[in-house]
XYZ file of C-alpha atoms in Angstrom:
631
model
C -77.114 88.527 54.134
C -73.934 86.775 53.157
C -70.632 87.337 54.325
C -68.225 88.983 51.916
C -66.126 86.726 49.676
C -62.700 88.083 50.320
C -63.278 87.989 54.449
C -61.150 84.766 55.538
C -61.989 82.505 58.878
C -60.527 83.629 61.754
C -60.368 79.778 63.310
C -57.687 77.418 62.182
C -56.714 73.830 62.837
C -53.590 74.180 64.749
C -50.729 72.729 63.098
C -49.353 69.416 65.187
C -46.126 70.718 66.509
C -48.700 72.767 68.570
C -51.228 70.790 69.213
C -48.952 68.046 70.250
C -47.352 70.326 72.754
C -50.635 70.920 74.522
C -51.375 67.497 74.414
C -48.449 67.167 76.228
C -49.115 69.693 79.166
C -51.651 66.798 80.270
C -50.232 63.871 79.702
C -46.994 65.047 80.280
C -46.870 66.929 83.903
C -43.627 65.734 85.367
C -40.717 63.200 84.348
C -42.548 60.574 86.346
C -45.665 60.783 84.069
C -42.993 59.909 81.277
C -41.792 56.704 83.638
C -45.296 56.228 84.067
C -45.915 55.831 80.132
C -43.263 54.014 79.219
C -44.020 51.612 82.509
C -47.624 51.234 80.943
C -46.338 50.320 77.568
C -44.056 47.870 78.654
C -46.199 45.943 80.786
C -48.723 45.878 78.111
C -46.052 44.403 75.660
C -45.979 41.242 77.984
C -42.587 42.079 79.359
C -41.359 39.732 82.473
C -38.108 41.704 83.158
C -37.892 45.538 82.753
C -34.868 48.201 83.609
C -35.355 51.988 84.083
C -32.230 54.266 84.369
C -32.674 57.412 85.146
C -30.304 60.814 84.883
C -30.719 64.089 87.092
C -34.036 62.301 88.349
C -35.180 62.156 84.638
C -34.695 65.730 83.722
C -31.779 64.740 81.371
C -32.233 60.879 80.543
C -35.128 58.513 81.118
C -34.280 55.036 79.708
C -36.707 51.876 79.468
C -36.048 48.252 78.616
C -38.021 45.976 78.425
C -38.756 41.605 76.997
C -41.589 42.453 75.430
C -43.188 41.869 71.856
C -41.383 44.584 70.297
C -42.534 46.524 66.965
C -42.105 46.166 63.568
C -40.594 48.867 61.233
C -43.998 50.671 60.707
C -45.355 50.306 64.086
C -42.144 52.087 65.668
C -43.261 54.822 63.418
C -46.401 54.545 63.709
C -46.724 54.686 67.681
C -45.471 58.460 67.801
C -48.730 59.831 65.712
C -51.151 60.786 67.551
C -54.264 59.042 68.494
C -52.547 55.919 67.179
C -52.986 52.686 69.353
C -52.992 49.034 68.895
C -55.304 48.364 72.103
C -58.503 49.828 70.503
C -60.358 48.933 67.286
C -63.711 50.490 67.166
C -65.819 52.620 70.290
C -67.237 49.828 71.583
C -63.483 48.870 73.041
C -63.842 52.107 75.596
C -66.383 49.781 77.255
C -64.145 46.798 77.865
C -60.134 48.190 78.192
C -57.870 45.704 79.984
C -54.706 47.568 79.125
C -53.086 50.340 81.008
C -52.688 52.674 78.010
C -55.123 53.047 75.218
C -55.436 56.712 74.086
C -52.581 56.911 71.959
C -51.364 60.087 73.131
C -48.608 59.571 75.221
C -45.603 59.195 72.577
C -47.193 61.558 70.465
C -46.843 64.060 73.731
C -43.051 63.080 74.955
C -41.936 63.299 71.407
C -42.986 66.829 71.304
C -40.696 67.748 74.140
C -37.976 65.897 73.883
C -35.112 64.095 72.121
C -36.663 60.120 72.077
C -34.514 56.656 70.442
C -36.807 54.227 70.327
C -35.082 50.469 69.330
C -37.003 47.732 68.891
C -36.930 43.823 67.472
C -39.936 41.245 67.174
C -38.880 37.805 68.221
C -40.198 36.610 64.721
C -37.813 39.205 63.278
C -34.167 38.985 62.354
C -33.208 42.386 63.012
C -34.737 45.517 64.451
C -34.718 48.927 63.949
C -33.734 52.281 65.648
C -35.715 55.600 65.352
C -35.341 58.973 66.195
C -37.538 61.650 66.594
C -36.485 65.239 68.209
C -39.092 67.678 69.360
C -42.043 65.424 67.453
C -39.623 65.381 64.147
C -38.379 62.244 62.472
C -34.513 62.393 62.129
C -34.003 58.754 61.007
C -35.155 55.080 61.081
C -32.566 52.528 60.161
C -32.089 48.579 60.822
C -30.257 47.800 64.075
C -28.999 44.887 65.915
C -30.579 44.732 69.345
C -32.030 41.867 71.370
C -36.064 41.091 71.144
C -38.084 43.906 73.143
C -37.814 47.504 73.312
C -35.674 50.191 74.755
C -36.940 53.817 74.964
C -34.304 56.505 75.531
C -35.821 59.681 76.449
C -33.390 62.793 76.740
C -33.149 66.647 77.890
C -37.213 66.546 78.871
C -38.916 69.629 77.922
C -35.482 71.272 76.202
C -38.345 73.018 73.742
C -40.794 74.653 76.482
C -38.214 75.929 79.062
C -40.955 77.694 80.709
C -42.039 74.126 81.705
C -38.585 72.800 82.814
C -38.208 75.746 85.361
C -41.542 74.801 86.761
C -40.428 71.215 87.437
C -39.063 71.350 91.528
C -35.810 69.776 92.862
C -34.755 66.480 91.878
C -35.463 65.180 95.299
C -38.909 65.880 95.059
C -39.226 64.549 91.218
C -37.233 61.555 92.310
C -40.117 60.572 94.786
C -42.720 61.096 92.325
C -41.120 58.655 90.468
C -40.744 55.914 92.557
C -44.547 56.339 93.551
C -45.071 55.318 89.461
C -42.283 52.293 90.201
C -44.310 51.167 93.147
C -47.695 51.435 91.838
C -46.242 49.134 88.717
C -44.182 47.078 90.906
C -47.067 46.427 93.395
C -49.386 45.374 90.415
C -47.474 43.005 89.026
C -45.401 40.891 91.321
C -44.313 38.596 88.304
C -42.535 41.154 86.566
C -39.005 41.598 87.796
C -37.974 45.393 88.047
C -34.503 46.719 88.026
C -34.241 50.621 88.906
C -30.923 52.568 88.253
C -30.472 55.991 89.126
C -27.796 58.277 88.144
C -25.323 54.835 88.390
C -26.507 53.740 91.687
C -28.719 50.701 91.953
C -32.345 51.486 93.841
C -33.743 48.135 93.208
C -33.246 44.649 91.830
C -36.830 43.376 92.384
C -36.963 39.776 91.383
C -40.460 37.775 90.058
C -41.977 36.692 93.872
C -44.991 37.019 95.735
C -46.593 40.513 96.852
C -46.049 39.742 100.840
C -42.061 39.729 99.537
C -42.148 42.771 96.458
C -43.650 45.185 99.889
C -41.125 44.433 102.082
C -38.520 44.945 98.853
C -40.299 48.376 98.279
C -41.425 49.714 101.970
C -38.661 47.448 104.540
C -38.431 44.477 105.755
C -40.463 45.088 109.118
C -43.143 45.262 106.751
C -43.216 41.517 106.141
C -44.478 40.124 109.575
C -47.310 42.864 109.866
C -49.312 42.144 106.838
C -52.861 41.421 107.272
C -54.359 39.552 103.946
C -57.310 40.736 102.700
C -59.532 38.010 100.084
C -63.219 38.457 99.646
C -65.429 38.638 96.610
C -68.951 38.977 95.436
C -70.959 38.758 92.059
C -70.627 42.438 91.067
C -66.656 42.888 92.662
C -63.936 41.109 94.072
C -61.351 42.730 96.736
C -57.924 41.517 97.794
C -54.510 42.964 98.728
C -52.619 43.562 101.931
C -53.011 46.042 104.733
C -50.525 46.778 107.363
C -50.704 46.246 110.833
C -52.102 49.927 112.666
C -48.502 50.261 114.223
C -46.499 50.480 110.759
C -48.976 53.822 110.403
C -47.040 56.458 109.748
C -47.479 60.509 109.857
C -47.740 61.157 106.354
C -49.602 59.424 103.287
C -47.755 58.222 100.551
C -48.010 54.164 101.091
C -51.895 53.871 100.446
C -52.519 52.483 96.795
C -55.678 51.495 95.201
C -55.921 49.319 91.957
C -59.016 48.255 89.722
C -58.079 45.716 87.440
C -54.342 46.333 87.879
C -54.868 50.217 86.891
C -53.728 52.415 89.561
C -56.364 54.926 90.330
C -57.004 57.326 93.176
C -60.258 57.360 94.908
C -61.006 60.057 97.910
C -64.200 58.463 99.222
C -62.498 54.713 99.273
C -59.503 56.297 100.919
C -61.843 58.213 103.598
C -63.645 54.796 104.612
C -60.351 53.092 105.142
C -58.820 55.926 107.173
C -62.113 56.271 109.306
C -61.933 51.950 110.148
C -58.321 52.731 111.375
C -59.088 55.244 113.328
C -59.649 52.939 116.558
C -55.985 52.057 116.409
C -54.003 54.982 115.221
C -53.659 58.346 116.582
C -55.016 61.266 114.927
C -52.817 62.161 111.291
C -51.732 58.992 111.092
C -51.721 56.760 107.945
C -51.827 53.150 107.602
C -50.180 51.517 104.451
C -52.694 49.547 102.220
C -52.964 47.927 98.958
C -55.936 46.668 97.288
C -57.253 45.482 94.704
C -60.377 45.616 92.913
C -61.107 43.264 90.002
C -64.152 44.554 88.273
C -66.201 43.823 84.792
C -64.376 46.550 82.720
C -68.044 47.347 81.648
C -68.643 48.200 84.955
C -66.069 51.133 85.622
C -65.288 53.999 83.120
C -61.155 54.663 83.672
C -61.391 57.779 81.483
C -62.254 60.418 83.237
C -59.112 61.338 83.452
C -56.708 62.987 81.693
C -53.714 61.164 83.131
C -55.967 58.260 83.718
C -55.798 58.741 87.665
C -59.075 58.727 88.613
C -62.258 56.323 87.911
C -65.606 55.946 88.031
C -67.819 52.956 88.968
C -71.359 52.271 87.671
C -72.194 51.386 91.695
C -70.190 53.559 93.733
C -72.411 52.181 96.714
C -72.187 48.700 96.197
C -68.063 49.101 96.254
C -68.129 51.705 98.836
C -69.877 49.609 101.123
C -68.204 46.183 100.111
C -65.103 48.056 100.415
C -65.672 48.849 104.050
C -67.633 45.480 105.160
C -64.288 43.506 104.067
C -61.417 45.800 105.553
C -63.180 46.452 108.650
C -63.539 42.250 108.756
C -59.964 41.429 107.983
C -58.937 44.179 110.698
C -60.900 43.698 113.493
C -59.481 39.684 113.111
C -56.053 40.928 112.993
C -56.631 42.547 116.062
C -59.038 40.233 117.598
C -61.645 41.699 118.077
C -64.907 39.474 119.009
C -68.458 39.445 117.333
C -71.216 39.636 120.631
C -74.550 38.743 120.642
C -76.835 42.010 122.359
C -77.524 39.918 125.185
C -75.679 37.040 124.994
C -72.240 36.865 126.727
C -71.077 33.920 124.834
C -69.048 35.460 121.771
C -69.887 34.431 118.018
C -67.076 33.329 117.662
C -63.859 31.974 118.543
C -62.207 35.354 120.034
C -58.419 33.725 120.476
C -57.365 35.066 123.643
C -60.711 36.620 124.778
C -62.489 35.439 128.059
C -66.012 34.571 127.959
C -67.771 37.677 129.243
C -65.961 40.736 130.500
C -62.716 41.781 132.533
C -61.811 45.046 133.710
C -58.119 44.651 132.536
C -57.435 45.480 128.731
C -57.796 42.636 126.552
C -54.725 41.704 124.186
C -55.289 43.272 120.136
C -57.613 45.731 121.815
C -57.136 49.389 119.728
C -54.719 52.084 121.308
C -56.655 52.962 124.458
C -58.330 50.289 125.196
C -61.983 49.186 125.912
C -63.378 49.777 129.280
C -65.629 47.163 130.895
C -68.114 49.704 130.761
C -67.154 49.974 126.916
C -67.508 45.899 126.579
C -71.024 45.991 128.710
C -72.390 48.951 126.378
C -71.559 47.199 123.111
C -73.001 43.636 124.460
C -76.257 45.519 124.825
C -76.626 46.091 128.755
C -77.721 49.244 129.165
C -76.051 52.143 131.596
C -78.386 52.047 134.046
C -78.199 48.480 134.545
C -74.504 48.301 134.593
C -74.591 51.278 136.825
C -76.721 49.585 139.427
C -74.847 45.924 138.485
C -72.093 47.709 139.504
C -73.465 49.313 142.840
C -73.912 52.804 140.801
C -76.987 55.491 141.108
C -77.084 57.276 137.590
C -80.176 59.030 138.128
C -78.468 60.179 141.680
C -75.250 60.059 141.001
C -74.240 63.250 142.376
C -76.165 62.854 145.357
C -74.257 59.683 145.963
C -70.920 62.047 145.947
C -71.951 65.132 147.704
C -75.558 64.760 149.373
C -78.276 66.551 148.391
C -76.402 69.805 148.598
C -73.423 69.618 146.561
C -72.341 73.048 147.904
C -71.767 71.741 150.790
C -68.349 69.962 149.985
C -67.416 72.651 147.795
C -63.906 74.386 149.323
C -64.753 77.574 151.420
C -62.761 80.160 151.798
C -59.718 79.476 153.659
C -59.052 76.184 152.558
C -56.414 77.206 150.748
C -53.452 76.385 153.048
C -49.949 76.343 151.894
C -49.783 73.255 153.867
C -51.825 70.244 153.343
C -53.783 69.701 150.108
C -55.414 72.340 148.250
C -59.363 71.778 147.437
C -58.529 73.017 144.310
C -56.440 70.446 143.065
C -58.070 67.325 144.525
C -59.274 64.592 142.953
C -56.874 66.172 140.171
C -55.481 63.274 137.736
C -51.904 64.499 139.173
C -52.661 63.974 142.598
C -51.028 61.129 144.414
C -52.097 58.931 147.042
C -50.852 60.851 149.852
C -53.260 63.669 149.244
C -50.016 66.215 148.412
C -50.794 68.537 146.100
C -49.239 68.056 142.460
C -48.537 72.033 142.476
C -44.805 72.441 143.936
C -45.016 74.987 146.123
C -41.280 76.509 146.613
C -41.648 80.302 147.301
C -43.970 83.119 147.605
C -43.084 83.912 143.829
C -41.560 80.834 142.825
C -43.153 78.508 139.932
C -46.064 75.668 139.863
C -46.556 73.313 137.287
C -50.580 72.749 136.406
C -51.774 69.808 134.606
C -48.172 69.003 133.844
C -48.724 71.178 131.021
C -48.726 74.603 132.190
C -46.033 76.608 134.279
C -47.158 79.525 136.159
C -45.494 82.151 138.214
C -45.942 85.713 139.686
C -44.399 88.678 138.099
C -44.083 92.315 139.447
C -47.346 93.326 138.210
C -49.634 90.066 137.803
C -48.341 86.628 136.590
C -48.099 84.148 133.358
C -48.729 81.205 131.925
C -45.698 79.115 130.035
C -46.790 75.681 127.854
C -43.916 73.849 128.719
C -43.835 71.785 125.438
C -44.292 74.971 122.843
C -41.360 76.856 125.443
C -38.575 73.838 125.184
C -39.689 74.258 121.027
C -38.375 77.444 120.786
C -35.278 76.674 123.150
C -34.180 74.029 121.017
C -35.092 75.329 117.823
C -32.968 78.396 118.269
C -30.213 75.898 119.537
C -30.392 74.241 116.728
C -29.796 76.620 114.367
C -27.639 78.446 115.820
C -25.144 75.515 116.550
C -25.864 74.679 112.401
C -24.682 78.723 111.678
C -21.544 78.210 113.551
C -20.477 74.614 112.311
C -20.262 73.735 115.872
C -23.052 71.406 116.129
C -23.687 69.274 119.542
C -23.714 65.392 119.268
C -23.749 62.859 121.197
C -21.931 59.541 119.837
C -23.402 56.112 120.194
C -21.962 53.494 121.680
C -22.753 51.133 119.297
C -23.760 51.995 115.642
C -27.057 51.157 114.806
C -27.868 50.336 110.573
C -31.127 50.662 109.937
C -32.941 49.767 106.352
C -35.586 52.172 104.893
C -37.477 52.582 101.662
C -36.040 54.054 99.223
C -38.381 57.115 99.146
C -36.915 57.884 102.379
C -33.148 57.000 101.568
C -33.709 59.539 98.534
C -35.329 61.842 101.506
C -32.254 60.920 103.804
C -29.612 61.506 100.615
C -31.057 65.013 100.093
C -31.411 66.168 103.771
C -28.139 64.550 104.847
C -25.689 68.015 104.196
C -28.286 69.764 106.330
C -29.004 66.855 109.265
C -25.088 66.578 109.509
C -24.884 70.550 110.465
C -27.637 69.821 113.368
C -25.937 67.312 115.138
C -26.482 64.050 113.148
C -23.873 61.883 112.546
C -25.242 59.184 110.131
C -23.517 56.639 106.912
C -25.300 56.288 103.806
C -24.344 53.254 102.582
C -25.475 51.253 99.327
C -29.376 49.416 99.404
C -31.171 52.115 100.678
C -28.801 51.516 103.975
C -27.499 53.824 106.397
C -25.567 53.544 109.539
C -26.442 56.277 112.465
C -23.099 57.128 114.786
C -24.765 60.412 116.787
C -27.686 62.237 117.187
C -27.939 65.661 118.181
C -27.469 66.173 122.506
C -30.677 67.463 122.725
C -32.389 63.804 121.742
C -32.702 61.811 124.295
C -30.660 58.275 123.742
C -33.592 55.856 123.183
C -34.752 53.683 119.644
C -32.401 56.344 117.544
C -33.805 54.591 114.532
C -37.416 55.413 115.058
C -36.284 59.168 116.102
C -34.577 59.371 112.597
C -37.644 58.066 110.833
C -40.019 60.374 113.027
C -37.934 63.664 112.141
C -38.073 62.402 108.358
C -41.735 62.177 108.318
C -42.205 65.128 110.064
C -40.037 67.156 107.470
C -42.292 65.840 104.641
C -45.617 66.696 106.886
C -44.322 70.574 106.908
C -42.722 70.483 103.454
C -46.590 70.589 101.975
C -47.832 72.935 104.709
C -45.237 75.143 106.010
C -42.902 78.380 104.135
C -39.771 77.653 105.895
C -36.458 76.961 104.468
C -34.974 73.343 104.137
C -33.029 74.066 107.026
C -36.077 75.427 109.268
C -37.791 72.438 108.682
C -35.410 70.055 110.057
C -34.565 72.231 113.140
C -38.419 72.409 113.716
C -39.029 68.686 113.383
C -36.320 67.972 115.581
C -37.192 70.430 118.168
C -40.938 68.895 117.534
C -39.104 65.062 118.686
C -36.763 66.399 121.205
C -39.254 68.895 123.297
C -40.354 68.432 126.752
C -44.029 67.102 126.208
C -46.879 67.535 127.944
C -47.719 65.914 130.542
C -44.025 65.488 132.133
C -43.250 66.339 135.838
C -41.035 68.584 136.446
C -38.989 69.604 139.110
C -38.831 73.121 140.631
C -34.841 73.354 138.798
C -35.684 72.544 135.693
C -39.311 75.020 135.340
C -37.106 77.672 136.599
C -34.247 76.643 133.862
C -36.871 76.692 131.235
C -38.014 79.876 132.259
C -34.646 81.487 132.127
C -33.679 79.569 128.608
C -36.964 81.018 127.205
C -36.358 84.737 127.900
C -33.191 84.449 126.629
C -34.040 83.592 122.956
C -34.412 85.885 120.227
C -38.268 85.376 119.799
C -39.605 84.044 123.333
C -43.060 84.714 123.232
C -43.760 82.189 119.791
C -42.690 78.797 118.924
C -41.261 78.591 115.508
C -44.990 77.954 113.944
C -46.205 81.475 115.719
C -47.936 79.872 118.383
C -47.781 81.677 121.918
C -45.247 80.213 124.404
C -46.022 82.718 127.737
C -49.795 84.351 128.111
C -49.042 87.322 130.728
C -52.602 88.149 132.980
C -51.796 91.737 134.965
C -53.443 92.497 138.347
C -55.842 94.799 136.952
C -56.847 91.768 134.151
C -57.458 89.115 137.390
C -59.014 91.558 139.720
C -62.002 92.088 136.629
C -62.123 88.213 136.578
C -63.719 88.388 139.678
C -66.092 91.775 139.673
């Protein structure tokens, strides 16, 4: 049965102001996917010089200029409609792209949501022309004089879908977004000089030079002497780059790039198998900066899976996977010297640059954080742990019989071995214990306080006793401090002696700029001065007076760590991450005075019984609760 004539179709082709707005809510998230575009473009036009200036961290103006090719009259047109591209001619070109953009969707997209000037001149050409389009309509297109290249002024991003520009966050946080787009470009191509204004400050002036020099441009100059080089290549992929030296690691990511064929891409698995050959030498959360590179047949990887191109897929995901770890691991363990052994063999492989034949019982030079034990080396070299044990004089099959007899019980403590003078049985052979035998518990009163583990502060109350962790206790002291001191304007610092100017990146400077109002209330004293610069005069009185640069730097990275993770305000955060620096940690001695100060500080907070993350600070155990411990 046939549908009636005069019944129309309910689907329709959407008309393309529409459709070019949803194209735009995926290729245009952010202003730094704009930067990112425009970046792409200009790098694919053969440019050797290109300047970005930025406005209101490109919510109100995103400009590009670049020495490229340049367009003629109908291609300036012509690159704003959609699916229109000069990089591809016919389907079989989605198996071989060597350009970073290709779709042909991107100026179609920012068009749509914005007010874009687009100049341009061919070197061929005498002149060049200017066009505007405003919220994807053409307003004009006229000759102009302007120099060979292209400049793309983007203005008032998304001033059509305001429901977008409210969800964009702070200008602090966009600004960092876009320098991660700068640095992925700048990393990628070395011989392209980059100049980076930002709301009439200069960020960057990044000359043509070799990779070793753009990092230490981008990330600080202490990068420069603790590069390791990685070079290695096979038939199917070859891998080279730069990783950093396991002490530059730092406690948030943001400095770990990955390239295939000069595309940025992300890659969770790759990532996981570099963070996993680091683990040896960092501690745990910590993040090494690395980039490689991956140069690949373009048959042999599909970059669009995608929408915003930031993710790949190659044809042999094992092959690279385990190439990927093979060379890293290589060009790391030689960094830190670490010798090849033959199972058996004492003699090493090869030369092991500072390494004594065979085995020593002192820590080796290069070795990870930690160390190897001999009984670490002699495992690895093959020997098994019976034979070292009995190389060594050892009895693992008897080993506590070797300690205690053949009735451990026996040297178990028996009742009334607890004196108050002499050494408790309890505590010895404790870690804390000294020579002498004394007992590491300070004994001061019949309801004073004892430190255990140098961790843990205990002490009787009227009806049973408690438990204080030192380290989450001086927390909450300081955090309170803290912002109490930043409520009354009356913050505590301590002056230095002698100013210390330290250089960052400029991810952090922007970091530094927008925390400084707040750091300033807390007790820093710190300059910002011009090239991502700044100058620290005081620190709060709580921070002890020792590398002020590096306690700067941790509090920063700290901040970021709990910005992702953590619903407290701006101000919050910094008074946690300082109180996180500055807190007594654990394992430090301390002295009858200063438990029973803590103790009193403690109780007379607002909150004692949490640190500021809700963890508990005092567990109380009452007579009845002990007594039960033992029925």
């Amino acid at each position: 049965m046939s549908e009636p004539e005069n019944k129309t179709s309910i689907i329709k082709v959407l008309p393309p102001e529409v459709s070019n707005k949803i194209a735009a809510g995926e290729v245009v998230q952010r202003p730094a996917s704009v930067v990112k575009e425009l970046l792409d473009n200009a790098i694919d036009a053969g440019a050797d010089h290109i300047l970005l200036i930025l406005q209101d961290a490109g919510r109100t103006l995103i400009q590009l200029r670049d020495n490229g090719c340049g367009m003629s009259e109908a291609d300036i047109r012509m690159c704003f409609q959609r699916h229109a591209t000069s990089k591809l001619k016919d389907v079989t070109d989605l198996q071989d792209i060597r350009t970073l953009g290709f779709r042909g969707e991107a100026m179609a997209s920012i068009a749509s949501i914005s007010q874009v000037t687009v100049t341009s001149k061919r070197i061929e050409d005498d002149n060049g022309f200017e066009y505007e389009i405003r919220g994807g309509e053409e307003k004009r297109l006229e000759p102009a004089a302007t120099d060979d290249g292209t400049t793309v002024t983007v203005r008032n991003l998304f001033y059509n879908v305001p429901a977008r520009r409210a969800f964009l966050k702070t200008d602090a946080t966009e600004f960092r977004h876009i320098l991660l787009a700068i640095h992925q470009a700048a990393l990628a191509h070395p011989d392209i000089a980059f100049d980076f204004d930002a709301d009439g400050e200069a960020i960057y002036r990044l000359r043509a030079q070799d990779r070793e020099s753009r990092i230490a441009e981008l990330f600080g100059k202490s990068y420069r002497a603790s590069l390791i080089p990685v070079g290695e290549s096979t038939s199917l992929v070859r891998i080279f780059g730069l990783l950093s030296d396991p002490k530059l690691a730092k406690r948030t990511r943001g400095e770990q790039f990955l390239f295939v064929n000069n595309r940025p891409f992300l890659h969770r698995h790759l990532s996981y198998i570099i963070q996993e050959i680091y683990k040896d030498w960092t501690q745990p959360g910590q993040y090494p900066f690395y980039a490689l590179f991956f140069e690949v047949d373009p048959e042999m990887v599909d970059v669009n899976v995608h929408p915003s191109k930031q993710e790949i897929k190659f044809e042999d995901e094992r092959t690279i996977s385990t190439f990927t770890r093979s060379v890293v691991k290589k060009a790391l363990n030689d960094h830190m010297r670490v010798p090849m052994w033959n199972p058996g063999d004492n003699t090493p492989r090869r030369d092991t640059r500072g390494f004594e034949s065979g085995f020593s019982s002192e820590f080796a030079s290069g070795t990870p954080a930690g160390g190897f034990t001999t009984r670490q080396h002699d495992r690895e070299s093959g020997e098994s742990f019976s034979r070292y044990m009995q190389r060594k004089g050892g009895n693992p099959e008897g080993s506590m019989e070797k300690l205690y007899g053949t009735d451990p019980s026996h040297h178990l403590p028996k009742q009334g071995d607890d004196k108050r003078t002499g050494s408790p049985p309890l505590f010895q052979g404790s870690p804390q214990s000294d020579i002498t035998g004394k007992s590491p518990v300070a004994y001061e009163a019949e309801s004073g306080f004892w430190q255990i583990h140098r961790q843990f502060i205990i002490s009787q109350t009227r009806n049973g006793m408690f438990i204080m962790d030192q380290h989450a206790a001086h927390k909450r002291i300081i955090y309170e401090k803290i912002l109490g001191e930043a409520e009354s304007g009356l913050p505590s610092t301590q002056q230095l002696l002698f100013p210390i100017t330290i250089d960052i990146s400029a991810t952090d400077f922007s970091m530094l700029k927008e925390l400084h109002p707040v750091i300033t209330r807390m007790g820093f004293n710190v300059q910002l001065l011009s090239g991502n610069s700044a100058m620290i005069l005081g620190v709060p009185s709580d921070i002890r007076l020792d590398n002020e640069q590096h306690v700067l730097e941790s509090i920063m990275e700290q901040y970021k760590r709990m910005a992702k993770s953590i619903s407290l305000s701006e101000k919050e955060r910094v008074a946690l991450a300082i109180a996180n620096r500055a807190a007594i940690p654990k394992g430090k001695k301390l002295s009858f005075e200063e438990m029973e100060a803590l103790v009193d500080q403690l109780f007379a907070c607002e909150q004692p019984f949490q640190d500021p993350l809700g963890n508990l600070t005092v567990r109380s155990l009452s007579v009845d609760e002990l007594q039960a411990m033992f029925r």
